[in-house]
mmCIF file of C-alpha atoms in Angstrom:
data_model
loop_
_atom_site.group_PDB
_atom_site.id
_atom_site.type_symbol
_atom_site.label_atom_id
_atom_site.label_comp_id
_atom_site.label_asym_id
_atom_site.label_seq_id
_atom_site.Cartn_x
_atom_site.Cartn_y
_atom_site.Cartn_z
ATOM 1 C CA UNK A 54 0.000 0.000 0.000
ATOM 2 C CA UNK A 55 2.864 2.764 1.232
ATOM 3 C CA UNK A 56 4.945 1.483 -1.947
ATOM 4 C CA UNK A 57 1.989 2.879 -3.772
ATOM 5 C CA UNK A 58 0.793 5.716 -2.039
ATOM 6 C CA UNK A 59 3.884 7.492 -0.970
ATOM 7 C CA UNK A 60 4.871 7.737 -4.690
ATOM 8 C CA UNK A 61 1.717 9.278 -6.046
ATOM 9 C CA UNK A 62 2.039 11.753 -2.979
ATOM 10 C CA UNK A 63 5.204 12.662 -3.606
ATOM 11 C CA UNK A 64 4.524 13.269 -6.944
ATOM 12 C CA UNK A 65 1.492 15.509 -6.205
ATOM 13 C CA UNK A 66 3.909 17.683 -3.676
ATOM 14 C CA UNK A 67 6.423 17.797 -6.668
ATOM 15 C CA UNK A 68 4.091 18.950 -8.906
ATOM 16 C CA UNK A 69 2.291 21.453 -6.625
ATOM 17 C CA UNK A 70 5.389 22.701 -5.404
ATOM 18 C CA UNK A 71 6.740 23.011 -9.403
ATOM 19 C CA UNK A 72 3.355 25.316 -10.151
ATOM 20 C CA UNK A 73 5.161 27.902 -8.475
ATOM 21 C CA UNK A 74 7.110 30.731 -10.352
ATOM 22 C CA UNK A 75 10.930 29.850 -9.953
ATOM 23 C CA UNK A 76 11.613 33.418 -7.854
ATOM 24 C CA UNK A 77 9.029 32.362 -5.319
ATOM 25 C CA UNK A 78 10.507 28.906 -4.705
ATOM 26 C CA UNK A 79 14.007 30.252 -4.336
ATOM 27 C CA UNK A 80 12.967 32.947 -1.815
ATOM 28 C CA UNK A 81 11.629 29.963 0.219
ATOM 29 C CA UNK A 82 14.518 27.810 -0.336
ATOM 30 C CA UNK A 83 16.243 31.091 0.557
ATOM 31 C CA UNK A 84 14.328 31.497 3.865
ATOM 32 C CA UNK A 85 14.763 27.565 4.379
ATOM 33 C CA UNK A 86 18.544 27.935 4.023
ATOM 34 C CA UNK A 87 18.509 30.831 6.649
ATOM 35 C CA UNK A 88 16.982 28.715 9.489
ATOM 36 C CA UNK A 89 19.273 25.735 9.022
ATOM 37 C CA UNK A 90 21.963 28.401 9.324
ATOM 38 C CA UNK A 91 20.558 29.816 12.583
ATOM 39 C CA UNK A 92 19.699 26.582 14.222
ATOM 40 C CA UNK A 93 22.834 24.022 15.625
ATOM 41 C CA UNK A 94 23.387 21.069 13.937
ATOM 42 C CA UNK A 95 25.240 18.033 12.087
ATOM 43 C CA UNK A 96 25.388 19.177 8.503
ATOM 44 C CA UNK A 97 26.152 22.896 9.538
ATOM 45 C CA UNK A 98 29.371 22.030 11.724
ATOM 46 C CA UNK A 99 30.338 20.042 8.721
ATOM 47 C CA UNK A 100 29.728 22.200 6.056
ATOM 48 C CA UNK A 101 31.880 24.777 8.580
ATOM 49 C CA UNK A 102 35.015 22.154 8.725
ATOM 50 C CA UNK A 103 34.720 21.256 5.060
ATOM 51 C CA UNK A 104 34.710 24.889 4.062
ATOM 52 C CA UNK A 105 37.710 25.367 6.397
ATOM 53 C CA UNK A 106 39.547 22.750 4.829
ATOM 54 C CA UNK A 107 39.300 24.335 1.510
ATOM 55 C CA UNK A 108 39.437 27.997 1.761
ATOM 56 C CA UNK A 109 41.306 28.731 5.679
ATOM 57 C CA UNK A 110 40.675 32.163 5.727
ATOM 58 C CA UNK A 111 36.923 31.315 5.000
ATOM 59 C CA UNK A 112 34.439 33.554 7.188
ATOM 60 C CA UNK A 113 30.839 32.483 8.743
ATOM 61 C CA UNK A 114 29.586 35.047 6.043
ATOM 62 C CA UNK A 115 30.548 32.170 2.872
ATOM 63 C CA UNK A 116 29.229 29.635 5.216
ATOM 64 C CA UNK A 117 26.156 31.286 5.406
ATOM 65 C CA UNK A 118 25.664 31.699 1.801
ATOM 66 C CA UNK A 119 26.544 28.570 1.334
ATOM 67 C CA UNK A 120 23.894 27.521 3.559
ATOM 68 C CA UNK A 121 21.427 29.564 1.927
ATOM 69 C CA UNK A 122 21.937 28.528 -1.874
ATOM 70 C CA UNK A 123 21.707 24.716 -0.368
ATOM 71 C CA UNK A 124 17.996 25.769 0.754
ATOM 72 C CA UNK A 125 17.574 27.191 -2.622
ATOM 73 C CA UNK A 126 18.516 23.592 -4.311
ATOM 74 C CA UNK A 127 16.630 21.300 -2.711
ATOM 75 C CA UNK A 128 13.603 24.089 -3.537
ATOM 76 C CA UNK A 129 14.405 24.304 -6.984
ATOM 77 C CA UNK A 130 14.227 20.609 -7.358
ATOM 78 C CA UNK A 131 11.109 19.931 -8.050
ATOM 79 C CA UNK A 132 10.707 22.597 -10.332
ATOM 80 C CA UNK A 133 13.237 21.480 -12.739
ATOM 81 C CA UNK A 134 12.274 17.484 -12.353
ATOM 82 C CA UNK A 135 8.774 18.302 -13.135
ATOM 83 C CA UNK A 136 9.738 20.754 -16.147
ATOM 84 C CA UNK A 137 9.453 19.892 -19.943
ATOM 85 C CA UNK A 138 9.394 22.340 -22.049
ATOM 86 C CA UNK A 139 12.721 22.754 -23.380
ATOM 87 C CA UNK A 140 12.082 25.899 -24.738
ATOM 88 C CA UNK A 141 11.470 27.291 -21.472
ATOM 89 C CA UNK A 142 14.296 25.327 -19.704
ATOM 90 C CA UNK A 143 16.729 26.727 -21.718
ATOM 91 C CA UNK A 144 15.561 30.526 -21.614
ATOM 92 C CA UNK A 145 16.975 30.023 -17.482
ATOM 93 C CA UNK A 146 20.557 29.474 -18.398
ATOM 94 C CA UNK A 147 23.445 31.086 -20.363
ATOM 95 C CA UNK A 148 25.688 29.049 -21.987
ATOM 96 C CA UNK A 149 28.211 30.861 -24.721
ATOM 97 C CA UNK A 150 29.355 27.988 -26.630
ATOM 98 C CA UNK A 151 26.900 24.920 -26.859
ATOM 99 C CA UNK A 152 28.992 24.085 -30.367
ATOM 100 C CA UNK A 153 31.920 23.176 -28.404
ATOM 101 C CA UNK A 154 29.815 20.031 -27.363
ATOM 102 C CA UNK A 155 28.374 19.242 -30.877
ATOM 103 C CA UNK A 156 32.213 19.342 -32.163
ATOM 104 C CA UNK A 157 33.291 16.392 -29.158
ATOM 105 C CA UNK A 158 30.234 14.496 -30.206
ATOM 106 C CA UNK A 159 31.205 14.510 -33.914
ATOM 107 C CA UNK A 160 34.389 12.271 -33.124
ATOM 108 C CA UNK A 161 31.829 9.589 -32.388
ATOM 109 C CA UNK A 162 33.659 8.300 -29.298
ATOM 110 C CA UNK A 163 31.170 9.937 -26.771
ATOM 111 C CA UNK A 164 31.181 12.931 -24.065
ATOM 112 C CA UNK A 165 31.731 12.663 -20.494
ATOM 113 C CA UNK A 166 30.492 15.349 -18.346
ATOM 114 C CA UNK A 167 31.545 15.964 -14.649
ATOM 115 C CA UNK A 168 30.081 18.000 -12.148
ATOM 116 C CA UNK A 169 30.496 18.649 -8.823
ATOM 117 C CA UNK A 170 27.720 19.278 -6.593
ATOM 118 C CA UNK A 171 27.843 22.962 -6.668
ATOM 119 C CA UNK A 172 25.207 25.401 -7.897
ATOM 120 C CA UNK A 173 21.784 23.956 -9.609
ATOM 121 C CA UNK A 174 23.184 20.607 -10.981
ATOM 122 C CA UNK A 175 19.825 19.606 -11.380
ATOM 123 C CA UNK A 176 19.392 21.884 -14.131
ATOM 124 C CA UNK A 177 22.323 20.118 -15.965
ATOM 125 C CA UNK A 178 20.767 16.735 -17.204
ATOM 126 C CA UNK A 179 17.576 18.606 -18.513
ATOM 127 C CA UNK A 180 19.224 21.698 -20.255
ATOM 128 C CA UNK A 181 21.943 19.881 -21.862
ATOM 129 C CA UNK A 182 19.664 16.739 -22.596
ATOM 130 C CA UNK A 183 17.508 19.160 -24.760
ATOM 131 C CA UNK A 184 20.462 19.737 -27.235
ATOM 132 C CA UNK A 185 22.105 16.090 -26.948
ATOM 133 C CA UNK A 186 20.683 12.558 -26.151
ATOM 134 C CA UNK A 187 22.396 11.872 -22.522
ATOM 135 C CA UNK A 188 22.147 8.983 -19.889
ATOM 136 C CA UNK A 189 23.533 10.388 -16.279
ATOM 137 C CA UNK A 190 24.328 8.225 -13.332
ATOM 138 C CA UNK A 191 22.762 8.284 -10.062
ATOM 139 C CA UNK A 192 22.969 6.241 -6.504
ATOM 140 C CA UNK A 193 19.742 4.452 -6.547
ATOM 141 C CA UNK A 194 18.063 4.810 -2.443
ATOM 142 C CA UNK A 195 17.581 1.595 -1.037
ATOM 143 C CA UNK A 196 14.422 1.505 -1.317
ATOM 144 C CA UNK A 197 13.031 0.248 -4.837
ATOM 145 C CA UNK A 198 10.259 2.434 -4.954
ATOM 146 C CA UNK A 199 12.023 5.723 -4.556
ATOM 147 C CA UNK A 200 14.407 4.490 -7.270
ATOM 148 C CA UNK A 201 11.323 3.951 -9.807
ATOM 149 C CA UNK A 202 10.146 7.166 -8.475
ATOM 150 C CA UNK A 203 13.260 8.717 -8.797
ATOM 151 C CA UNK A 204 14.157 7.368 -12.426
ATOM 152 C CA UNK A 205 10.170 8.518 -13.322
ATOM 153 C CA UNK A 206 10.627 11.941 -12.487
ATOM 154 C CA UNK A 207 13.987 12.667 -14.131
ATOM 155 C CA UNK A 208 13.876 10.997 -17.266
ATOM 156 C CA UNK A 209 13.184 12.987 -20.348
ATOM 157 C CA UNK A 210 12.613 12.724 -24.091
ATOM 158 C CA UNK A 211 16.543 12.409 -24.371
ATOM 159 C CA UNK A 212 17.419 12.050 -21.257
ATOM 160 C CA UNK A 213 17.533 8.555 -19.621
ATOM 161 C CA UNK A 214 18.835 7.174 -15.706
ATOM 162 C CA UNK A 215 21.747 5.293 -14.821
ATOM 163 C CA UNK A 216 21.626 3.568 -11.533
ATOM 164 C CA UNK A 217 25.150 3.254 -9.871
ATOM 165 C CA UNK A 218 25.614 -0.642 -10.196
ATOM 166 C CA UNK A 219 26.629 -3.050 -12.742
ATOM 167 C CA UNK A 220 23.499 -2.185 -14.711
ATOM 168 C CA UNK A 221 23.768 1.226 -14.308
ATOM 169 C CA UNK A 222 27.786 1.364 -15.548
ATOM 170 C CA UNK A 223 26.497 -0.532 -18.636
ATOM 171 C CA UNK A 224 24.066 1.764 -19.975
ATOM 172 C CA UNK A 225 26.810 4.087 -19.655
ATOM 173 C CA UNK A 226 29.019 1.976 -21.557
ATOM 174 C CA UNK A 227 26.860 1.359 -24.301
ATOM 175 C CA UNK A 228 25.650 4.947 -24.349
ATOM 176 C CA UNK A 229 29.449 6.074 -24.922
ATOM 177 C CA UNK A 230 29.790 3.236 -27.733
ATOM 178 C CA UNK A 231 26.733 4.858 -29.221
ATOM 179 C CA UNK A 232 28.794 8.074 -29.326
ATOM 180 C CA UNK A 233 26.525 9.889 -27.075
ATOM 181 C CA UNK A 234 26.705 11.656 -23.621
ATOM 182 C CA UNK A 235 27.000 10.661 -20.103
ATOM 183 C CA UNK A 236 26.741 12.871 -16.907
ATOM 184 C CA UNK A 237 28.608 11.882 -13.488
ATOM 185 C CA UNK A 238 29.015 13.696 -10.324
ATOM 186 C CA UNK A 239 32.501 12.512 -9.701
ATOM 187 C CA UNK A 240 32.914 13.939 -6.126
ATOM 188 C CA UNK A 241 30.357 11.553 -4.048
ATOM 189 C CA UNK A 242 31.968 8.723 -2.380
ATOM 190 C CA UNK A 243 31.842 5.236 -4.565
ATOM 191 C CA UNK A 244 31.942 1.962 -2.408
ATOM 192 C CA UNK A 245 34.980 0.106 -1.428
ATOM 193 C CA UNK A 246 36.811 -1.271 -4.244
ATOM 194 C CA UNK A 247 35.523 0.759 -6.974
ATOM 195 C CA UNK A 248 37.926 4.238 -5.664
ATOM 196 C CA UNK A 249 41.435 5.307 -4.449
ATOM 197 C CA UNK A 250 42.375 7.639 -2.471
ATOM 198 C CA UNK A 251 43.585 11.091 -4.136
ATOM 199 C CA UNK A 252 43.975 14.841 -2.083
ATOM 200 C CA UNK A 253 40.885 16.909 -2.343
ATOM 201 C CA UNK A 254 41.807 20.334 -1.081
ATOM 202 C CA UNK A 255 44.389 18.801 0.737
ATOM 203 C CA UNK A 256 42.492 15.805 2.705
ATOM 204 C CA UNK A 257 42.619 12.212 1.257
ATOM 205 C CA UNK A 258 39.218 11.609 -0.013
ATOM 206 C CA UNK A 259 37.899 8.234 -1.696
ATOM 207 C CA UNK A 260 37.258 9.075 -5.609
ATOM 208 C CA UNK A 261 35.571 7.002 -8.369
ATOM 209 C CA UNK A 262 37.993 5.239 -10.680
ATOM 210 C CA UNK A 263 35.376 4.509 -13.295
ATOM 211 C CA UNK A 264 35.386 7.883 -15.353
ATOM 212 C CA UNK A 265 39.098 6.987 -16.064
ATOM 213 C CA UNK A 266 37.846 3.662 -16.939
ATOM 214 C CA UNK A 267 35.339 4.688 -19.268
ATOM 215 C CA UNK A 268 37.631 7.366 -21.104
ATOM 216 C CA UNK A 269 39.927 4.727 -21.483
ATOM 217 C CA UNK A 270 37.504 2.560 -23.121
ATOM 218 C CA UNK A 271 35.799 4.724 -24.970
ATOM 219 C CA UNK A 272 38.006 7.830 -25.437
ATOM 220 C CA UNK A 273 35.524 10.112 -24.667
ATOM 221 C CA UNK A 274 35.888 13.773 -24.502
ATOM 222 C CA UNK A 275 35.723 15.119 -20.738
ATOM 223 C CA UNK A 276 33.641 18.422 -20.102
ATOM 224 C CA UNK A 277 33.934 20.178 -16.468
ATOM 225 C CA UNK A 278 30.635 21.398 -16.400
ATOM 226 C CA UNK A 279 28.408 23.991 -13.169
ATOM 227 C CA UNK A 280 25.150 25.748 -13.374
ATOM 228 C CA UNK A 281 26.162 28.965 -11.373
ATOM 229 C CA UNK A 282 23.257 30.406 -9.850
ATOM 230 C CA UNK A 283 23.025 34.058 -10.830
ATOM 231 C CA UNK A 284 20.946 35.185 -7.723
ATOM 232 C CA UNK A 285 17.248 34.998 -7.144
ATOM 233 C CA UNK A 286 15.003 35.387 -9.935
ATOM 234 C CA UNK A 287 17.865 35.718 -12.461
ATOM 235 C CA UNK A 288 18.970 32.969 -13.881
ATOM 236 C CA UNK A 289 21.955 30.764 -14.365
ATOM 237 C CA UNK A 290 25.534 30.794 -16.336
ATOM 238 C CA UNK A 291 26.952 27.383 -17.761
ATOM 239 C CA UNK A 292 30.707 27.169 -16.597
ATOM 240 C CA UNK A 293 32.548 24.409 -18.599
ATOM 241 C CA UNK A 294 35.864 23.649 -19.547
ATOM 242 C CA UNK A 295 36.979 20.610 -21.897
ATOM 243 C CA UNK A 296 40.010 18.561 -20.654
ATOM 244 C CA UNK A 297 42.395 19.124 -23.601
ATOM 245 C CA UNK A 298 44.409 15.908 -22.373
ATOM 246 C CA UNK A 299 43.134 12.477 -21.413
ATOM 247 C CA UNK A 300 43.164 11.241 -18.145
ATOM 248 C CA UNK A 301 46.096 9.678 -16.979
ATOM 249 C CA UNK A 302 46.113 5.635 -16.629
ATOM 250 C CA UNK A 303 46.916 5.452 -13.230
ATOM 251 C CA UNK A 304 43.781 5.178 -11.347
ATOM 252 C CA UNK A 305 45.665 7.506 -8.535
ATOM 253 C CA UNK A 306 46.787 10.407 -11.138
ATOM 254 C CA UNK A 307 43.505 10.022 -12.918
ATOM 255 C CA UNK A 308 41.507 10.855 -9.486
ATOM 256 C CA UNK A 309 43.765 13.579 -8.610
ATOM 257 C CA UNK A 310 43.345 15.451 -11.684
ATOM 258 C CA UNK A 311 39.723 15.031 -11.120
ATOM 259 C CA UNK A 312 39.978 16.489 -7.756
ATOM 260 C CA UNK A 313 41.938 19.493 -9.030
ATOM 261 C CA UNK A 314 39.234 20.142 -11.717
ATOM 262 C CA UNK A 315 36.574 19.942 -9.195
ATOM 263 C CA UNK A 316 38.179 22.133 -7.130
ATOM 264 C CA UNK A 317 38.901 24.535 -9.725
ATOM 265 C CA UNK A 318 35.669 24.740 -10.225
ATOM 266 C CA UNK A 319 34.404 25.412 -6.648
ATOM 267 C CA UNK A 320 36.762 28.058 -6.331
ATOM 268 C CA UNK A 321 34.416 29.792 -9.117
ATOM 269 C CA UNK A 322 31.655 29.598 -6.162
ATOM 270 C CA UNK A 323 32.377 28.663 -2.752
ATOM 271 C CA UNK A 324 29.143 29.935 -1.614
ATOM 272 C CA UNK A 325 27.428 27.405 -3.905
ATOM 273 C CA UNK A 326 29.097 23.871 -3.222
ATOM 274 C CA UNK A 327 27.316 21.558 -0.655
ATOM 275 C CA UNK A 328 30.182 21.698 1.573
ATOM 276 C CA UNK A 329 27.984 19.884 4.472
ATOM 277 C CA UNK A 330 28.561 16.499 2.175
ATOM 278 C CA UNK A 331 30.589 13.951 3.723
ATOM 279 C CA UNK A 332 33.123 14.264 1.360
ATOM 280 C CA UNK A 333 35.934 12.631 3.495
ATOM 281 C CA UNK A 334 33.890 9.957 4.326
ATOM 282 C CA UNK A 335 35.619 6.181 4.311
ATOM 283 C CA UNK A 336 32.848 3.422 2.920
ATOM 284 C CA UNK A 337 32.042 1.016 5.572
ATOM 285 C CA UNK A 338 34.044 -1.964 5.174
ATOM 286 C CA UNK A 339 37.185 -2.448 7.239
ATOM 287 C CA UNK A 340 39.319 -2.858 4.472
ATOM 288 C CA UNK A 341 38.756 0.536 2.917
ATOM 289 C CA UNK A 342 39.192 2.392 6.643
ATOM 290 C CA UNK A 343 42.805 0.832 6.420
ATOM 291 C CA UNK A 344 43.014 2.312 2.964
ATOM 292 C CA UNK A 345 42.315 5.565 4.585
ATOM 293 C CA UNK A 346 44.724 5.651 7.042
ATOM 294 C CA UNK A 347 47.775 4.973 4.527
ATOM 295 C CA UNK A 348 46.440 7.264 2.551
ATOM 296 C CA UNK A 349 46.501 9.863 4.500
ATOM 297 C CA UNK A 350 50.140 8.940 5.036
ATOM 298 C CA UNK A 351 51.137 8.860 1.461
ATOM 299 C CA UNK A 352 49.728 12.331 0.941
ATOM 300 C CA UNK A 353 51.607 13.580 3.786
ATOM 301 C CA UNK A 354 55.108 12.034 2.715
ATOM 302 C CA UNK A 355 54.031 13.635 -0.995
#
């Protein structure tokens, strides 16, 4: 019965929320944002270590914004998962060169696009989905129900889901065969066995070796790609960069120069990363803790 009904409600508070003009849910994600910021907890010392890692001289002012434009995401959500019209979709952002994407494409060996989770990332998969067919990659919940629901509310005429297991990395094999696009968010934490550990603003943290493995099967093109969010009510700007030189083959090198990219791109807006992720995070099994601690040791000695 739940497995049923939670869905369709869900849906409905999408949908109802989505009505609403993009300025007005923004100012509430705004307002959201400001009350996790004034109340103690969890993700806000977090966010306030993670932000100290990266920037030192950081003040409680860029932790603030950050907490604020985090409010704004999770309100903007549903308006951009329950948005079609591509029309419309792409009258919100600014990009200055959607060529440079149609030129990768034409060597027929695919596109790989990385973000990190900074600005409206959800905006991403349907903007760029409108111009190219895409299949993006995300952690299926546990729950099989919120992964249907999930998958159900993101897809789009050209844009199709990629759960993060075996199935998932084969749709994004086949879609890179195809010569299409695929869309990763390269700085969440994979499971054991399937990352190494590479500096990330100078902390070990556990990074996905499988966008070196795809390039390297593939020979895909690499994009750096953020939706910067211009302020309420106006808008976003597409930052992207190509990778001019394929990833290294050591999975090691290959995740640090991932790392350095995502951080590069941060450092265009600090106040816009979800710094309160668990970034540093070890996954649960024993073996990978150990992998942690040497490490950490190796980065030190380097």
């Amino acid at each position: 019965m739940l497995k049923t009904f939670v869905p369709r409600l869900l849906t409905a508070l999408f949908k109802t929320l989505g009505i609403l003009p993009l300025t007005v849910l923004q100012i509430l994600g705004w307002s959201a944002g400001w009350l996790a910021w004034m109340l103690p907890g969890r993700y806000k010392e977090r966010a306030w270590t993670n932000l100290r890692q990266a920037f030192p001289d950081a003040t409680r002012e860029t932790l603030r914004s950050a907490m604020l434009s985090n409010g704004q995401l999770m309100f903007e959500m549903p308006f951009w998962w329950t948005r079609r019209n591509e029309t419309f979709i792409n009258s919100k952002l600014s990009c200055d060169d959607w060529e440079q994407f149609q030129v990768a494409l034409a060597r027929g060996k695919g596109v790989i696009l990385l973000s990190p989770h900074a600005g409206c990332f959800e905006l991403l998969g349907p903007v760029y989905s409108s111009h190219f067919p895409s299949t993006v990659l995300f952690r299926p919940p546990r729950k099989i129900w919120m992964q249907d629901w999930i998958v159900e509310m993101r897809t789009r005429r050209q844009l199709k889901m990629a759960p993060a297991n075996q199935k998932g990395v084969r749709a994004l094999v086949k879609t890179l065969m195809r010569g299409n696009t695929i869309g990763i968010l390269p700085d969440q934490v994979p499971p054991d066995g399937e990352g190494v550990w590479a500096p990330f603003f100078g902390r070990p943290a556990y990074t996905m070796t499988l966008v070196q493995r795809l390039q390297e099967l593939s020979g895909a093109t690499i994009f750096i790609l953020a939706a910067q969010r211009n302020g309420i009510g106006q808008g976003y700007t597409l930052r992207h960069k190509e990778l001019s030189e394929p990833l290294p083959k050591d999975p090691e090198a290959a995740a640090t120069v991932i790392n350095q990219e995502m951080e590069e791109m941060i450092r265009k807006m600090p106040e816009q990363y979800l710094w309160g992720y668990n970034r540093y995070k070890a996954p649960k099994t024993k073996a990978a803790r150990v992998g942690m601690s040497s490490g950490s040791e190796d980065s030190t000695t380097r």
